[in-house]
XYZ file of C-alpha atoms in Angstrom:
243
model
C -119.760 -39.820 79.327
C -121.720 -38.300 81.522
C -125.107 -36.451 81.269
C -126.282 -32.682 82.168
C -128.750 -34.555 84.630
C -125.852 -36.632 85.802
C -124.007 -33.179 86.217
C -127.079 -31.715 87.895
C -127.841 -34.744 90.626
C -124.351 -34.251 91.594
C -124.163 -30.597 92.299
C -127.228 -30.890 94.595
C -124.999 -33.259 96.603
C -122.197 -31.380 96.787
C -124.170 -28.188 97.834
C -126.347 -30.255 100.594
C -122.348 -31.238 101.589
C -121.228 -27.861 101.644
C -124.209 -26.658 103.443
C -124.719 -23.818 101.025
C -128.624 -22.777 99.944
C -130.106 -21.739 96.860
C -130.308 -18.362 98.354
C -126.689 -18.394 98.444
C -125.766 -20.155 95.320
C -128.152 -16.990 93.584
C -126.345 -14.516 95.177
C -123.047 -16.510 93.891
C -124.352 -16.730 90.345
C -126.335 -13.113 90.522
C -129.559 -14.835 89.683
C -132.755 -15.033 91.805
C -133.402 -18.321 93.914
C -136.264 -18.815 92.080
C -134.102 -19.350 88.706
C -132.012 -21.581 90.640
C -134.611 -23.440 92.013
C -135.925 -23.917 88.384
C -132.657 -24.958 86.611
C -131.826 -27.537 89.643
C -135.352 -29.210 89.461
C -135.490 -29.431 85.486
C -131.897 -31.174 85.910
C -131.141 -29.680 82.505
C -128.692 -26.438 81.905
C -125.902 -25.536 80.132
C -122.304 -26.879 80.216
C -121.124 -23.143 81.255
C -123.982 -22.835 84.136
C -122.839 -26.105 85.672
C -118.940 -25.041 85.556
C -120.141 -21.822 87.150
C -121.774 -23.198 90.114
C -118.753 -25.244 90.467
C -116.530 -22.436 90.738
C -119.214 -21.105 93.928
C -118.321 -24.958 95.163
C -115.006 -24.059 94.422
C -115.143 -27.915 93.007
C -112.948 -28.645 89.515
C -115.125 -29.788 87.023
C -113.272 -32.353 86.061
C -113.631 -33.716 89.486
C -117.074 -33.028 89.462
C -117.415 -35.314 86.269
C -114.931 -37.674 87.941
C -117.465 -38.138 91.397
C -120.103 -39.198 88.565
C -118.115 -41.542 86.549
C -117.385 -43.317 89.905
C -120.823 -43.237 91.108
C -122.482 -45.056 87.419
C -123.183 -48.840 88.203
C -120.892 -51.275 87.205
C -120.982 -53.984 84.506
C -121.522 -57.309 85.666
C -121.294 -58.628 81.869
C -120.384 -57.697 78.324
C -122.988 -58.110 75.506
C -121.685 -60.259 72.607
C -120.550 -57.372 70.506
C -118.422 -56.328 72.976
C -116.940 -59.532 73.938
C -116.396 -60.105 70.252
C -114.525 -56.738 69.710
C -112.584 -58.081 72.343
C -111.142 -61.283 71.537
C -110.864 -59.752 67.439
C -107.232 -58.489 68.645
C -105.144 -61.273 70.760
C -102.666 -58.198 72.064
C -106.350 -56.166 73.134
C -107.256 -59.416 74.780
C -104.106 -59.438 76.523
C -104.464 -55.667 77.861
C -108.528 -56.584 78.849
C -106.875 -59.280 81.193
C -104.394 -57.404 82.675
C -106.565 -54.256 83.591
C -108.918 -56.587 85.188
C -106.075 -57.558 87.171
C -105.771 -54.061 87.707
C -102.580 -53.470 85.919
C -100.853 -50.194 85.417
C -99.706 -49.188 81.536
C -95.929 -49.240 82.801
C -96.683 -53.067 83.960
C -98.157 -54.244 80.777
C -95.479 -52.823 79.106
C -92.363 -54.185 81.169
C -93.893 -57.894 81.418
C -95.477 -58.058 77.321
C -94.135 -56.990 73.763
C -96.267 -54.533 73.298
C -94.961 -50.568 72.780
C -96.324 -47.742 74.679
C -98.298 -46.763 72.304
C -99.968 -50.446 71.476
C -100.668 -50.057 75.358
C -102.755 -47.080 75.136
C -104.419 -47.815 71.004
C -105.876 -50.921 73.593
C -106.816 -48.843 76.406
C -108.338 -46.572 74.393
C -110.308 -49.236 72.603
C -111.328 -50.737 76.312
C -112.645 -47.370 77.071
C -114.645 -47.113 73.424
C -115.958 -50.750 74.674
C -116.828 -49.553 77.765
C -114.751 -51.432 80.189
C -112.660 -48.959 81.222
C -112.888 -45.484 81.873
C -109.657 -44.235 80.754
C -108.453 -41.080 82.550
C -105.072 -38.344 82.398
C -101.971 -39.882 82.361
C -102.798 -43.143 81.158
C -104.510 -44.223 84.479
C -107.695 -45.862 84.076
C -111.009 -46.606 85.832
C -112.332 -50.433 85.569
C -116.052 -49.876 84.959
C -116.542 -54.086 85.903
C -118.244 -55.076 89.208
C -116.924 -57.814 91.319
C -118.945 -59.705 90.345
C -118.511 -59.275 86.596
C -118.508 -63.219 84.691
C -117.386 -63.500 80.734
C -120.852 -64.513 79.299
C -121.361 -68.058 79.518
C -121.597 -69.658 76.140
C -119.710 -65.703 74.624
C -116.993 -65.207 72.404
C -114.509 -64.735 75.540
C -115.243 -68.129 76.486
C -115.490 -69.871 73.447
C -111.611 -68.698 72.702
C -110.435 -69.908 76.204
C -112.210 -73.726 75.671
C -110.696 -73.816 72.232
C -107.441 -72.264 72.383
C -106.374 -72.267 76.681
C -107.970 -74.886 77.937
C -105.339 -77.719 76.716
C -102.687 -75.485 77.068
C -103.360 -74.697 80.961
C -104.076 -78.388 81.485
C -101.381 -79.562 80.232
C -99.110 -78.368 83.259
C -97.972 -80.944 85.689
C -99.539 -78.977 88.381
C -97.094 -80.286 91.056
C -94.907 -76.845 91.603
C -94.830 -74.457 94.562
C -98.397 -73.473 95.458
C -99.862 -75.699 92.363
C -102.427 -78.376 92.686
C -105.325 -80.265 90.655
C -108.095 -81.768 91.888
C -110.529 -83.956 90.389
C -113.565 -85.005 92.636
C -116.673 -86.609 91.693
C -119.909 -87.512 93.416
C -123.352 -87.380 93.758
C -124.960 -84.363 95.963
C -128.285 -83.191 97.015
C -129.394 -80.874 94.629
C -130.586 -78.287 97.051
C -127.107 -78.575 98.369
C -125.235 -77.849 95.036
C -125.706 -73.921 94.541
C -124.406 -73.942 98.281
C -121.079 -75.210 97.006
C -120.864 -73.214 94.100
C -121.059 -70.077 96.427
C -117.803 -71.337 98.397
C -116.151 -71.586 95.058
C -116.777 -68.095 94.004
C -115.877 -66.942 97.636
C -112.425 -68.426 97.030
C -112.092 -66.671 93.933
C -112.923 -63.360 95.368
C -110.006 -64.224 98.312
C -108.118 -65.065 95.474
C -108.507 -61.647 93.306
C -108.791 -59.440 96.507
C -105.147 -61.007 97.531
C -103.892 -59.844 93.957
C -105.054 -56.969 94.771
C -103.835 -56.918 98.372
C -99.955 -58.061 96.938
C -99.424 -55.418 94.513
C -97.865 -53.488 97.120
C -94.630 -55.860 97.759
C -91.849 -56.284 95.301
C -92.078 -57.868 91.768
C -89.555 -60.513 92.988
C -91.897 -61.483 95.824
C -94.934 -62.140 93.341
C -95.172 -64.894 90.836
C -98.155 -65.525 88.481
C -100.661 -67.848 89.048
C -104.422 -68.641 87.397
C -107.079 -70.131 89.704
C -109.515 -71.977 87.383
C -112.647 -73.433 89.123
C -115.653 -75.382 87.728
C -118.641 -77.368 88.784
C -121.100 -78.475 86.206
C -123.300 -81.344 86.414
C -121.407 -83.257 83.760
C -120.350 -87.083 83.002
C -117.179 -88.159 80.754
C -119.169 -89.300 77.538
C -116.946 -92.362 77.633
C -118.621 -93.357 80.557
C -121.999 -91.969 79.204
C -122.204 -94.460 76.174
C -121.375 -97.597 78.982
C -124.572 -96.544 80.882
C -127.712 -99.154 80.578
């Protein structure tokens, strides 16, 4: 939720944007400048001050509150607490992925057995967790950078190598659009990290084109999970051979 000073830093934005003084916002409120000059640099005043500037702005304040929402900086991870209230509930699991897929309630609920109202219980407890911002109407905002990674060695993680892992590789890999492959060598370690940027470049095309594709028809789309790793790593087989 936001703060008063969160509140505050916005309406000086929006009245540098509307070109509008503290001379004028006084005569607006019937204060003195000076008053508004005070409450704007303490950042602090009440609720029903704020929503009455906003009516001189003629701005909603629920917009108002929106604009700082949007403007708070994104998560790039989850602590373990929240990863763990996560994967506690395989059907809240199932929402987390799909809104970071950017899915709409209506989608979740056409393509999983979930009800309506199993939908939102999740999205509301994505928005307790804070990944979410959930908003009228159902819609949500995804409060997760681009950048965002499942901790490492976190609960998240440690579900996927125990209970996906097999199941994913155990495909065939050999439909439409599906390949594996498996390549080994030895690299300059200088050169490494440079590779492991290209990979996360192709999984940014990769979500970006999700993104891109929502706009064609459900028949035209098919699922697919890109899974890419590079870890400096030998099979222990080979391991307990070594002299």
């Amino acid at each position: 939720m936001s703060t008063t000073a969160d509140l505050v830093t916005a309406l000086k934005k929006e009245l540098k944007a509307a070109h509008m003084t503290y001379a004028d916002l006084a005569v607006q409120l019937g204060v003195a400048e000076s008053s508004v000059k005070r409450m704007l640099a303490k950042g602090d005043m009440p609720l029903s001050r704020v929503d009455a500037i906003c009516r001189a702005l003629k701005l909603d304040f629920a917009e108002l509150a929106r604009r700082v929402a949007d403007a708070q900086p994104l998560l790039v991870g989850l602590t373990q607490e929240q990863e763990r209230a996560v994967v506690a509930d395989k059907k809240l699991l199932l929402v987390a992925i799909c809104v970071l897929s950017q899915w709409t309630l209506e989608q979740i609920v056409a393509s999983y057995r979930l009800s309506e109202a199993e939908c939102i219980r999740c999205l509301a407890q994505l928005d307790r967790i804070g990944i979410i911002e959930l908003r009228p109407l159902n819609r949500y905002r995804l409060k997760l950078a681009k950048t965002f990674r499942w901790l490492p060695h976190g609960p998240v993680m440690q579900f996927f190598r125990e209970d996906v892992l097999l199941d994913y590789y155990n495909g065939g890999f050999d439909g439409p659009g599906e390949g594996l492959l498996l390549v080994h060598g030895s690299v300059s370690r200088s050169l490494a990290p440079l590779f492991l940027e290209r990979l996360q470049r192709v999984a940014q095309d990769f979500a970006q084109q999700h993104l891109a594709d929502q706009k064609l028809p459900e028949a035209a789309l098919e699922g697919y999970t890109l899974l890419l790793g590079m870890r400096r790593w030998e099979f222990a087989a080979f391991t307990a051979l070594r002299r």
